[in-house]
XYZ file of C-alpha atoms in Angstrom:
757
model
C -204.519 166.925 -128.668
C -201.030 166.545 -127.054
C -201.579 169.804 -125.212
C -204.855 168.501 -123.742
C -203.237 165.295 -122.490
C -200.514 167.271 -120.760
C -203.019 169.637 -119.095
C -205.100 166.682 -117.831
C -202.018 164.920 -116.468
C -200.825 167.978 -114.578
C -204.257 168.590 -113.162
C -204.491 165.032 -111.918
C -201.040 165.353 -110.305
C -201.960 168.529 -108.482
C -205.185 167.057 -107.294
C -203.599 163.881 -106.053
C -200.501 165.321 -104.399
C -201.861 168.512 -103.043
C -198.248 169.370 -102.075
C -197.819 165.974 -100.094
C -195.433 162.951 -100.558
C -196.643 160.132 -102.810
C -198.373 157.142 -101.051
C -196.197 153.920 -100.832
C -198.029 150.753 -101.755
C -198.617 148.134 -98.914
C -195.716 145.607 -98.690
C -196.277 141.998 -99.471
C -196.868 139.947 -96.184
C -194.003 137.520 -95.238
C -194.800 133.820 -94.960
C -193.276 132.342 -91.638
C -193.953 129.205 -89.641
C -192.108 127.318 -86.825
C -192.341 123.638 -85.918
C -192.612 122.590 -83.143
C -193.811 125.552 -81.115
C -192.988 123.994 -77.697
C -189.826 122.369 -76.401
C -189.388 120.521 -73.068
C -186.106 119.667 -71.353
C -185.231 117.714 -68.198
C -183.086 119.337 -65.463
C -179.794 117.965 -66.791
C -180.778 117.477 -70.445
C -177.707 117.951 -72.656
C -179.418 116.919 -75.907
C -179.991 119.169 -78.908
C -183.566 119.730 -80.042
C -184.502 121.029 -83.552
C -186.992 123.695 -84.665
C -187.873 123.941 -88.385
C -188.160 127.475 -89.793
C -190.194 127.976 -92.950
C -189.808 131.535 -94.245
C -190.110 133.471 -97.508
C -187.490 136.014 -96.421
C -184.566 136.682 -94.056
C -185.031 136.151 -90.297
C -183.359 136.710 -86.892
C -183.574 134.780 -83.600
C -183.676 136.040 -80.019
C -183.841 133.952 -76.789
C -185.613 135.260 -73.702
C -183.031 133.853 -71.215
C -179.310 133.199 -71.103
C -179.779 129.489 -70.288
C -181.313 128.949 -73.774
C -178.809 128.609 -76.624
C -179.890 128.743 -80.334
C -177.857 128.214 -83.483
C -177.836 129.791 -86.045
C -178.942 133.214 -84.822
C -180.054 134.403 -88.283
C -180.741 133.114 -91.773
C -182.675 133.459 -95.038
C -185.470 131.202 -96.117
C -186.055 127.747 -94.746
C -183.690 126.307 -92.096
C -183.337 124.261 -88.897
C -182.533 125.757 -85.510
C -180.498 123.788 -82.935
C -181.658 124.471 -79.381
C -179.764 123.506 -76.178
C -180.161 124.501 -72.532
C -177.927 124.687 -69.457
C -178.502 122.241 -66.608
C -181.035 123.525 -64.106
C -179.615 123.324 -60.585
C -182.579 125.153 -59.103
C -185.229 123.253 -57.209
C -188.147 124.504 -59.365
C -188.924 124.392 -63.125
C -188.221 127.349 -65.398
C -189.713 128.674 -68.673
C -188.494 130.818 -71.545
C -189.015 131.344 -75.253
C -187.382 131.675 -78.663
C -188.637 134.420 -81.013
C -188.031 134.340 -84.776
C -188.650 137.614 -86.669
C -188.905 137.860 -90.506
C -190.184 140.979 -92.269
C -193.750 141.616 -91.132
C -194.018 138.205 -89.514
C -192.782 136.603 -86.315
C -193.243 133.403 -84.407
C -192.259 131.952 -81.056
C -191.364 128.639 -79.478
C -192.085 128.042 -75.777
C -189.169 126.435 -73.841
C -189.707 124.711 -70.475
C -187.176 122.894 -68.288
C -187.887 120.749 -65.282
C -186.439 121.800 -61.910
C -183.692 119.796 -60.321
C -185.930 119.033 -57.392
C -182.753 119.102 -55.236
C -182.583 120.824 -51.904
C -179.145 121.885 -50.716
C -178.321 120.432 -47.310
C -177.707 123.283 -44.885
C -176.842 122.053 -41.389
C -178.505 123.649 -38.392
C -177.079 122.029 -35.257
C -178.537 122.632 -31.828
C -176.776 125.238 -29.715
C -174.028 123.820 -27.526
C -175.225 124.002 -23.922
C -171.703 124.168 -22.484
C -171.744 120.623 -21.107
C -168.902 118.530 -22.463
C -169.937 114.964 -23.096
C -167.764 113.835 -26.009
C -165.181 111.732 -24.035
C -162.526 112.873 -26.547
C -158.967 112.637 -25.204
C -155.996 114.610 -26.520
C -152.625 112.841 -26.357
C -150.149 115.477 -25.275
C -146.347 115.246 -25.112
C -145.333 117.426 -22.171
C -141.829 118.074 -23.513
C -142.936 119.294 -26.963
C -146.425 120.777 -26.521
C -145.731 124.259 -25.167
C -142.693 125.920 -23.576
C -143.533 128.618 -21.013
C -140.055 129.716 -19.930
C -138.030 129.757 -23.157
C -135.721 126.833 -22.372
C -136.984 124.917 -25.409
C -138.646 122.159 -23.362
C -142.384 121.942 -22.892
C -143.694 122.151 -19.336
C -146.755 122.135 -17.065
C -147.190 125.919 -17.238
C -147.037 125.761 -21.030
C -149.952 123.339 -21.038
C -151.893 125.497 -18.589
C -151.302 128.567 -20.768
C -152.980 126.792 -23.689
C -155.945 125.201 -21.933
C -158.242 127.588 -23.830
C -157.034 126.031 -27.080
C -157.733 122.525 -25.800
C -161.087 123.603 -24.398
C -162.145 125.114 -27.739
C -160.976 121.926 -29.436
C -163.666 120.226 -27.379
C -161.491 117.659 -25.608
C -162.636 116.276 -22.267
C -159.334 114.743 -21.134
C -155.572 115.039 -21.637
C -153.280 112.007 -21.754
C -149.904 113.357 -20.658
C -146.659 111.627 -21.617
C -144.701 110.282 -18.584
C -144.123 113.147 -16.153
C -141.534 111.452 -13.929
C -137.751 111.914 -13.645
C -135.979 110.101 -16.463
C -132.713 109.634 -18.345
C -134.322 110.124 -21.773
C -136.373 112.734 -23.588
C -139.342 110.361 -24.054
C -139.443 109.506 -20.313
C -140.538 105.854 -20.522
C -137.515 104.913 -18.366
C -138.984 106.133 -15.069
C -136.500 106.832 -12.281
C -139.014 107.762 -9.562
C -142.724 106.973 -9.824
C -143.611 109.315 -6.966
C -141.759 112.381 -8.296
C -141.946 114.754 -11.266
C -139.346 115.719 -13.868
C -137.965 119.121 -12.752
C -137.685 120.171 -16.394
C -141.505 120.215 -16.480
C -142.021 122.134 -13.241
C -142.809 121.541 -9.611
C -145.533 119.512 -7.937
C -147.309 122.818 -7.285
C -147.186 123.561 -11.033
C -148.676 120.139 -11.756
C -151.442 120.655 -9.196
C -152.208 124.078 -10.702
C -152.519 122.451 -14.139
C -154.882 119.774 -12.808
C -157.095 122.335 -11.089
C -157.197 124.682 -14.093
C -158.043 121.781 -16.417
C -160.828 120.589 -14.126
C -162.288 124.097 -14.151
C -162.719 123.722 -17.913
C -164.184 120.229 -17.744
C -160.919 118.561 -18.801
C -159.616 115.472 -16.968
C -155.944 114.553 -16.585
C -154.619 111.061 -17.359
C -151.015 110.195 -16.487
C -148.895 107.803 -18.526
C -147.759 105.045 -16.150
C -145.066 102.468 -16.935
C -145.666 99.167 -15.118
C -143.581 96.739 -17.174
C -140.206 98.273 -16.379
C -138.474 101.129 -14.615
C -135.473 103.194 -15.550
C -131.992 102.347 -14.291
C -131.968 105.466 -12.104
C -134.457 104.264 -9.500
C -133.282 103.798 -5.929
C -134.366 100.168 -6.361
C -132.152 99.418 -9.367
C -129.152 101.374 -8.149
C -129.186 99.287 -4.977
C -129.372 96.046 -6.982
C -126.548 97.150 -9.259
C -124.322 97.992 -6.284
C -124.885 94.651 -4.530
C -126.979 92.195 -6.587
C -126.889 89.375 -4.039
C -127.649 91.368 -0.883
C -129.709 94.360 -2.083
C -133.032 94.739 -0.238
C -134.605 95.546 -3.646
C -133.374 92.485 -5.579
C -136.940 91.097 -5.662
C -138.093 94.226 -7.592
C -136.372 92.989 -10.761
C -136.136 89.852 -12.887
C -132.597 88.648 -12.124
C -130.863 85.618 -13.600
C -129.931 84.260 -10.171
C -133.149 85.286 -8.497
C -136.688 83.946 -8.286
C -139.143 85.011 -10.940
C -142.182 83.425 -12.640
C -141.630 81.632 -15.934
C -144.193 83.946 -17.589
C -141.882 86.910 -16.995
C -139.279 85.727 -19.500
C -139.647 85.631 -23.259
C -140.932 87.709 -26.123
C -138.708 90.370 -27.599
C -136.426 90.955 -24.587
C -132.963 89.899 -23.539
C -130.630 89.511 -20.572
C -128.223 92.299 -19.605
C -125.267 91.758 -17.296
C -124.901 93.833 -14.170
C -121.123 93.408 -14.519
C -120.611 91.787 -11.143
C -118.638 88.804 -12.523
C -115.992 87.988 -15.144
C -118.377 87.337 -18.025
C -116.010 88.402 -20.801
C -112.819 86.907 -22.219
C -109.522 88.112 -23.659
C -107.344 85.675 -25.618
C -107.313 83.340 -28.627
C -110.302 81.012 -29.016
C -111.515 78.474 -31.550
C -115.261 78.424 -32.301
C -117.028 75.414 -33.790
C -120.747 75.676 -34.627
C -122.548 72.378 -35.258
C -125.737 72.798 -37.291
C -126.291 69.117 -38.140
C -129.022 68.134 -35.667
C -132.308 69.539 -34.404
C -130.416 71.137 -31.504
C -127.621 73.454 -32.582
C -124.357 73.659 -30.601
C -121.336 75.862 -30.257
C -118.054 74.605 -28.756
C -115.363 77.097 -27.702
C -111.789 76.036 -26.882
C -108.614 77.870 -26.089
C -105.966 77.476 -28.812
C -102.544 78.565 -30.002
C -103.375 78.064 -33.696
C -103.136 81.056 -35.994
C -106.024 83.500 -35.898
C -108.136 83.762 -39.046
C -109.735 86.772 -40.734
C -113.514 86.973 -41.053
C -115.039 85.024 -43.924
C -116.444 88.001 -45.701
C -117.651 86.473 -48.955
C -119.413 83.162 -48.480
C -120.274 83.028 -44.781
C -123.506 81.325 -43.739
C -122.993 81.701 -39.964
C -121.475 84.479 -37.886
C -120.127 85.016 -34.376
C -121.247 88.384 -32.973
C -118.657 89.200 -30.317
C -117.397 92.176 -28.298
C -116.600 95.339 -30.199
C -115.596 93.341 -33.283
C -119.235 92.913 -34.300
C -120.159 90.044 -36.632
C -117.362 87.743 -37.838
C -118.060 85.296 -40.693
C -117.334 81.580 -40.071
C -115.904 79.045 -42.541
C -117.909 75.952 -43.474
C -115.335 73.185 -42.900
C -117.804 70.374 -43.683
C -121.533 70.051 -44.243
C -123.259 72.267 -41.626
C -120.083 72.604 -39.546
C -118.748 76.167 -39.233
C -115.439 77.152 -37.619
C -113.016 80.022 -37.013
C -110.073 80.917 -34.754
C -110.163 84.447 -33.349
C -108.292 86.797 -31.057
C -111.086 87.742 -28.682
C -111.528 90.794 -26.455
C -115.119 90.942 -25.213
C -116.524 92.286 -21.973
C -120.003 90.823 -22.510
C -119.703 87.486 -24.349
C -120.978 86.516 -27.784
C -123.926 85.351 -29.907
C -124.318 83.147 -32.987
C -126.180 84.587 -35.968
C -127.713 83.109 -39.116
C -128.066 86.525 -40.756
C -125.625 89.377 -40.936
C -128.292 91.927 -41.902
C -131.205 91.180 -39.587
C -131.899 90.262 -35.975
C -135.499 89.321 -36.744
C -137.238 85.995 -37.290
C -135.168 83.953 -34.846
C -131.834 84.642 -36.557
C -130.094 85.373 -33.230
C -128.891 82.364 -31.173
C -127.664 82.481 -27.585
C -128.392 80.804 -24.255
C -131.625 79.985 -22.462
C -132.861 82.181 -19.640
C -130.526 81.819 -16.668
C -128.460 79.170 -18.512
C -126.080 81.259 -20.541
C -122.613 80.521 -19.079
C -120.450 78.488 -21.462
C -117.802 75.981 -20.305
C -114.708 75.962 -22.502
C -114.280 72.696 -24.400
C -117.894 71.611 -23.839
C -120.683 71.770 -26.435
C -123.177 74.526 -25.547
C -126.832 74.164 -26.778
C -128.044 77.216 -28.698
C -131.435 78.875 -28.227
C -133.092 81.438 -30.505
C -136.144 82.121 -28.325
C -134.582 83.830 -25.328
C -131.165 84.126 -27.023
C -129.418 85.442 -23.908
C -125.828 86.566 -24.361
C -123.434 83.601 -24.055
C -120.968 84.595 -21.311
C -117.725 83.085 -19.992
C -118.348 83.354 -16.260
C -121.010 83.650 -13.558
C -122.715 87.018 -13.324
C -126.028 88.533 -12.360
C -128.087 89.635 -15.332
C -131.396 91.447 -15.432
C -134.130 90.964 -17.991
C -135.219 93.873 -20.202
C -138.135 93.600 -22.606
C -136.974 96.702 -24.455
C -133.346 97.699 -23.903
C -130.757 97.884 -21.142
C -132.047 101.273 -19.938
C -135.388 99.720 -18.959
C -135.059 96.730 -16.580
C -138.278 94.708 -16.193
C -140.051 94.812 -12.839
C -140.751 91.543 -11.028
C -144.269 91.142 -9.633
C -143.904 87.496 -8.733
C -146.412 84.833 -9.665
C -149.574 86.251 -11.292
C -151.879 84.659 -8.706
C -149.941 86.336 -5.886
C -148.724 89.522 -7.610
C -150.530 91.818 -5.159
C -148.145 90.584 -2.429
C -145.013 91.673 -4.315
C -143.233 94.818 -3.209
C -143.041 96.149 -6.777
C -146.840 95.883 -6.998
C -147.312 97.729 -3.704
C -144.790 100.436 -4.588
C -146.367 101.225 -7.971
C -149.858 101.268 -6.425
C -148.597 103.635 -3.704
C -147.173 105.989 -6.348
C -150.422 105.926 -8.346
C -152.326 106.598 -5.099
C -150.308 109.774 -4.589
C -151.294 111.123 -8.002
C -154.955 110.146 -7.599
C -155.051 112.036 -4.303
C -153.491 115.033 -6.066
C -156.406 115.038 -8.511
C -155.367 112.807 -11.442
C -158.419 111.214 -13.111
C -156.920 108.163 -14.795
C -153.929 106.381 -16.266
C -152.669 105.148 -19.605
C -150.707 101.957 -18.877
C -147.671 101.413 -21.073
C -146.612 98.058 -22.565
C -149.041 95.924 -20.542
C -148.426 92.934 -22.857
C -144.840 92.524 -21.609
C -145.439 92.512 -17.833
C -145.647 88.742 -18.098
C -144.032 88.428 -21.548
C -147.114 88.246 -23.784
C -149.002 85.813 -21.533
C -152.490 87.322 -21.762
C -153.801 85.118 -18.954
C -151.083 86.235 -16.545
C -151.239 89.881 -17.613
C -155.020 90.062 -17.216
C -154.798 88.671 -13.663
C -152.200 91.284 -12.782
C -154.036 94.199 -14.416
C -157.348 93.311 -12.795
C -155.729 93.383 -9.348
C -153.744 96.555 -10.020
C -156.807 98.346 -11.429
C -158.991 97.416 -8.453
C -156.333 98.520 -5.973
C -156.020 101.983 -7.570
C -159.773 102.286 -8.128
C -160.333 101.727 -4.411
C -158.176 104.804 -3.740
C -160.106 106.762 -6.361
C -163.420 105.844 -4.739
C -162.087 106.686 -1.298
C -161.187 110.155 -2.606
C -164.904 110.819 -3.049
C -165.538 109.919 -6.691
C -168.850 108.285 -7.573
C -167.608 106.908 -10.888
C -164.769 104.448 -11.551
C -161.290 105.571 -12.479
C -160.419 105.438 -16.180
C -157.527 103.275 -17.322
C -156.548 102.352 -20.856
C -153.946 99.737 -21.707
C -151.421 99.618 -24.522
C -151.951 95.940 -25.399
C -150.068 96.173 -28.683
C -149.360 92.591 -29.643
C -151.085 90.055 -31.887
C -153.768 92.377 -33.236
C -157.400 92.652 -32.173
C -157.677 88.951 -31.401
C -155.114 89.313 -28.607
C -155.944 92.852 -27.511
C -159.605 92.087 -26.762
C -158.541 89.656 -24.005
C -157.173 92.552 -21.957
C -160.695 93.809 -21.227
C -160.692 91.077 -18.596
C -158.303 93.266 -16.612
C -158.957 96.854 -17.734
C -162.070 98.848 -18.715
C -160.394 100.110 -21.891
C -157.605 99.240 -24.315
C -156.402 100.890 -27.495
C -157.792 99.240 -30.630
C -154.631 99.158 -32.727
C -156.416 97.500 -35.666
C -158.815 100.448 -36.040
C -156.573 102.701 -38.130
C -154.840 100.002 -40.164
C -157.852 97.845 -40.998
C -160.928 100.077 -40.610
C -160.569 103.859 -40.875
C -157.523 104.164 -43.150
C -158.754 101.704 -45.835
C -162.202 103.282 -45.690
C -160.894 106.771 -46.484
C -158.010 105.703 -48.734
C -159.645 102.866 -50.667
C -163.337 103.741 -50.575
C -164.269 100.764 -48.355
C -167.010 102.581 -46.498
C -169.450 99.717 -46.071
C -166.762 97.550 -44.406
C -165.945 100.240 -41.844
C -169.180 99.934 -39.885
C -169.022 96.138 -39.666
C -165.439 96.179 -38.400
C -165.999 98.905 -35.829
C -169.123 97.274 -34.438
C -167.245 93.969 -34.282
C -164.446 95.547 -32.230
C -166.932 97.049 -29.763
C -168.907 93.821 -29.433
C -165.771 91.770 -28.774
C -164.586 94.187 -26.106
C -167.924 94.130 -24.280
C -167.915 90.354 -24.363
C -164.586 90.244 -22.523
C -165.532 92.691 -19.745
C -167.093 90.563 -17.038
C -167.790 92.948 -14.137
C -170.232 95.810 -13.804
C -168.012 98.271 -15.651
C -168.783 98.959 -19.273
C -166.094 98.197 -21.816
C -164.791 101.427 -23.353
C -163.272 101.030 -26.802
C -160.451 103.546 -27.315
C -160.130 104.431 -31.008
C -157.272 106.472 -32.485
C -155.432 107.053 -35.749
C -151.714 107.070 -34.894
C -149.666 108.020 -31.832
C -146.095 108.621 -30.639
C -144.820 105.149 -31.581
C -147.695 103.474 -33.387
C -146.690 101.679 -36.591
C -148.509 103.298 -39.454
C -149.545 101.630 -42.685
C -146.386 102.903 -44.351
C -142.990 101.384 -43.608
C -139.482 101.714 -44.959
C -136.293 99.671 -44.630
C -133.056 101.501 -43.945
C -130.089 99.156 -43.627
C -131.143 96.257 -41.452
C -133.889 98.225 -39.708
C -137.529 98.725 -40.657
C -139.147 102.032 -39.778
C -142.893 102.550 -39.541
C -142.784 105.888 -37.800
C -145.299 107.835 -39.841
C -148.387 109.888 -39.085
C -151.992 109.732 -40.240
C -151.408 112.524 -42.765
C -148.642 110.461 -44.392
C -150.902 107.416 -44.705
C -153.544 109.612 -46.357
C -151.110 111.075 -48.865
C -151.336 114.476 -47.116
C -154.699 114.953 -48.864
C -156.640 117.542 -46.878
C -160.072 116.252 -47.935
C -159.162 112.790 -46.623
C -157.705 114.142 -43.400
C -160.936 116.072 -42.801
C -163.103 113.045 -43.462
C -160.986 110.838 -41.191
C -161.624 113.409 -38.462
C -165.395 113.404 -39.125
C -165.535 109.592 -39.072
C -163.507 109.258 -35.866
C -165.669 111.824 -34.064
C -168.998 110.292 -35.156
C -168.036 106.716 -34.236
C -169.012 105.095 -30.928
C -166.330 104.535 -28.306
C -163.720 106.908 -26.899
C -161.733 108.857 -29.521
C -158.111 109.893 -28.986
C -156.482 112.719 -30.977
C -152.689 112.780 -31.133
C -150.804 116.059 -30.697
C -150.517 117.809 -34.070
C -153.033 115.535 -35.813
C -155.561 118.366 -35.732
C -153.042 120.539 -37.608
C -152.212 117.960 -40.276
C -148.707 117.125 -39.052
C -146.671 114.679 -41.115
C -143.103 113.380 -40.677
C -139.926 113.738 -42.684
C -139.481 110.522 -44.684
C -135.704 110.894 -44.684
C -135.380 110.995 -40.883
C -135.877 107.859 -38.792
C -135.374 108.890 -35.175
C -138.738 108.811 -33.469
C -138.363 112.394 -32.217
C -139.604 113.391 -35.681
C -142.871 111.655 -34.853
C -143.318 113.852 -31.770
C -143.117 117.308 -33.324
C -143.757 120.392 -31.178
C -146.808 122.594 -31.688
C -146.316 125.792 -33.694
C -148.535 128.310 -31.955
C -148.186 131.506 -33.990
C -147.521 132.521 -37.567
C -144.014 133.692 -36.661
C -143.216 130.114 -35.502
C -141.531 131.480 -32.371
C -141.129 129.747 -28.962
C -141.451 126.216 -30.358
C -140.384 123.474 -27.911
C -137.625 122.099 -30.155
C -135.211 121.131 -27.391
C -137.833 118.797 -25.963
C -137.251 116.537 -28.980
C -133.468 117.090 -29.079
C -133.917 119.697 -31.828
C -134.849 116.891 -34.237
C -137.634 118.681 -36.090
C -138.776 118.983 -39.684
C -138.320 122.669 -40.428
C -140.096 122.275 -43.759
C -143.271 121.484 -41.804
C -142.986 123.614 -38.680
C -143.711 126.914 -40.397
C -146.228 129.646 -39.769
C -148.513 128.263 -42.466
C -149.311 125.201 -40.330
C -149.541 127.122 -37.051
C -152.524 127.301 -34.743
C -152.853 131.054 -35.391
C -152.979 130.622 -39.171
C -155.417 127.716 -39.117
C -157.793 129.363 -36.651
C -158.110 132.265 -39.098
C -159.000 129.916 -41.981
C -162.564 128.593 -41.676
C -161.709 125.778 -44.108
C -158.647 124.563 -42.191
C -158.231 121.109 -40.725
C -158.083 122.576 -37.230
C -161.497 124.199 -37.657
C -162.851 120.907 -39.008
C -161.766 119.226 -35.768
C -163.382 122.016 -33.737
C -166.676 121.737 -35.659
C -167.046 117.968 -35.373
C -165.843 117.898 -31.773
C -168.474 120.482 -30.841
C -171.075 118.333 -32.569
C -170.020 115.334 -30.480
C -170.201 117.434 -27.324
C -173.649 118.752 -28.269
C -175.442 115.477 -29.014
C -175.490 112.744 -26.341
C -176.277 110.172 -29.051
C -172.886 110.856 -30.669
C -170.941 111.072 -27.426
C -172.260 108.055 -25.579
C -174.807 106.391 -27.845
C -175.140 102.893 -29.234
C -173.966 102.347 -32.805
C -176.075 100.266 -35.199
C -175.607 99.669 -38.917
C -177.878 101.701 -41.232
C -176.919 99.427 -44.165
C -177.381 102.077 -46.864
C -176.348 100.679 -50.235
C -173.007 101.424 -51.877
C -169.482 100.151 -51.317
C -168.213 103.650 -50.610
C -170.998 104.522 -48.170
C -170.397 104.163 -44.431
C -173.690 104.680 -42.626
C -174.884 104.047 -39.101
C -177.286 105.175 -36.407
C -176.217 106.620 -33.064
C -178.908 106.376 -30.384
C -179.153 107.489 -26.763
C -182.498 107.649 -24.971
C -185.001 109.314 -27.285
C -182.284 110.917 -29.437
C -181.321 109.214 -32.687
C -178.925 110.402 -35.387
C -178.225 109.060 -38.871
C -174.541 109.345 -39.875
C -173.578 108.973 -43.555
C -170.073 109.243 -45.064
C -169.272 108.979 -48.781
C -165.594 107.991 -48.851
C -165.405 107.867 -52.651
C -163.544 110.460 -54.706
C -166.703 111.068 -56.750
C -170.334 112.034 -56.115
C -172.672 109.236 -54.999
C -176.466 108.945 -54.769
C -177.914 107.121 -51.785
C -181.531 106.065 -51.241
C -182.562 106.981 -47.700
C -185.870 105.912 -46.144
C -185.420 108.041 -42.999
C -186.363 111.683 -42.771
C -183.636 114.051 -43.892
C -185.398 117.208 -42.739
C -183.011 117.986 -39.847
C -179.368 118.048 -41.007
C -177.064 118.925 -38.108
C -173.615 118.521 -39.676
C -172.059 118.616 -43.138
C -168.566 118.105 -44.504
C -168.241 118.770 -48.240
C -171.499 118.988 -50.201
C -174.890 117.296 -50.130
C -178.281 117.674 -51.838
C -181.617 115.952 -51.365
C -184.051 115.021 -54.129
C -187.123 113.231 -52.871
C -185.642 110.352 -50.788
C -182.276 110.387 -52.546
C -179.222 111.888 -50.872
C -176.627 113.171 -53.347
C -173.308 113.279 -51.490
C -170.247 114.939 -52.979
C -166.819 113.316 -53.031
C -165.401 112.697 -49.524
C -168.494 114.245 -48.007
C -170.237 113.499 -44.729
C -173.607 114.414 -43.259
C -175.485 113.816 -40.004
C -179.281 113.989 -39.677
C -181.267 114.122 -36.469
C -184.255 111.778 -36.737
């Protein structure tokens, strides 16, 4: 029986196998399910979504795209999957999937994500047709711009050699610093209005510069000083030699001459010509009486012992000769006295402060009434505060310092009859006939000592006299003149449009552009700028249009920053300093200036990001020479008395280096200047408020004829979204970054954009 079972088993095995491998039974099917099977995300969705896995065995997860992130990637049995996605910056939606595999089973989850719907703003400006229309003026310091002959002083040929640079910068005019003979580097003490400084070149060199500039569509404006001359003029030298009999004595404001009351006052003072015994040598007793509304000083000769200066508790001081300030002793209430050995060749003053001359702390004599009589009480004055002298002398009035005597134009209503008026007009006529296109008029506020009414009468007559020459030379337009009416802020400056077609708006940088870029006050910018322009137009009464001249800083403009050193305050800083030397802010300030209505002025070196050394206070440091090449060679250092900041004037800030860097400040100026030259609406259009919402958003329209542009600046340090109802289909300029989603403009930090409508 056992044998039979074995035989049957073997037979069955042979029959079944037939020499082949045994058959493996079918595996048991895996149970797997996923819930949910679809997931949807928004474009910036950072949330985590869950998928439940139900499985009877181990499983693995794969994602179809790198923007889908799943955790965990594997497991065993039931579990939950965490699903996240990256933000979708693309305009359109995107889809993907998650696949879970387990044994014989698998399942998938569909993943969709909405598109950002954002279109990147890519500017496409119109081609520049070669016609300059921007009205942008470049303020150029002849002595420190470019040196052509290696003597260290800038000159006319140096400017001509770099006209291509200025042309590519897009400027339409150059304001040249005073070009006349002078005793100083800055040249505001003019010694001959009808001549040129030989350090700068010859008259032929100047004419060649004018002609070459005109060939490139660049006008030339001369800096002209009407308030005062230098002491080297033929006029002043004659007066100094013989004050009483000089044929030029009526050219100056002299203490024993005739001059209008409006010509005296303000910040100036009297300076002796030295033609009389105004000093004193000997022992004197000084008594200052401060008890009444009028203050007095009485000086008597004495043989009493001289006293040392009261150095500890002095409340009043005598400022005298080379001794400087000497402290007085308070001998009774508000009575101050001292006995001194005196040796002074100019006289003395009384002071209420030993550290400051400001705020009326200097007391002297009234204009033309400054000779003291020994033993007699002398009334003190802190308005004119002329030097108190001991004898008769001729003094001249100087609004600035002794090197710049004020010119005398007589009474404002008759100023055109004065010889100083005729002489300055004759000199200007010479330069107009040589080809000069306009003038920047220095210190116009002080011609009649801050009397706007008198100054406007004078300027109106002087402008019309020179404009008549300009017209006679064959010009169809009117000559350009811009005044430096720097006194009393916008409220005072706007009055000067009664006499001139343009004046510098000194409030623009301090109260409009700088706070907009520095403090994010974009919405206030438009209101202030439009207010300036409106006020100027309202004060221009003839057929000429008022031209608002906007600028950041210049060669002596007080910046927002200031610093006290000893008894002096210094505000000699540049725009880059006020902006913390932040390149993004400097670029945006450029874009805002060049998209604003009016006439923009760019100061030498501003386009390169020049700053000034905070430890140096001479104003030469504010007038730094241009560094042309990366080797920093041939820089006009001598033109500013070699007072330069070597830490700044390196090859890294040079024109050559910045031209090679498409992201440089210089190339930003070139881009936005070209835009202004390309679009008439920017160059000469009317500015109206676009009123887009947001404190940090400055927005306005510029319109000229049928052309209309929308200008938007985000001055915040973060991205902002702005609802815009106008079409944004034609972007023509961009600084920074910008995207559009439907009718929302998404502007990056410190970003600007211009759309053509």
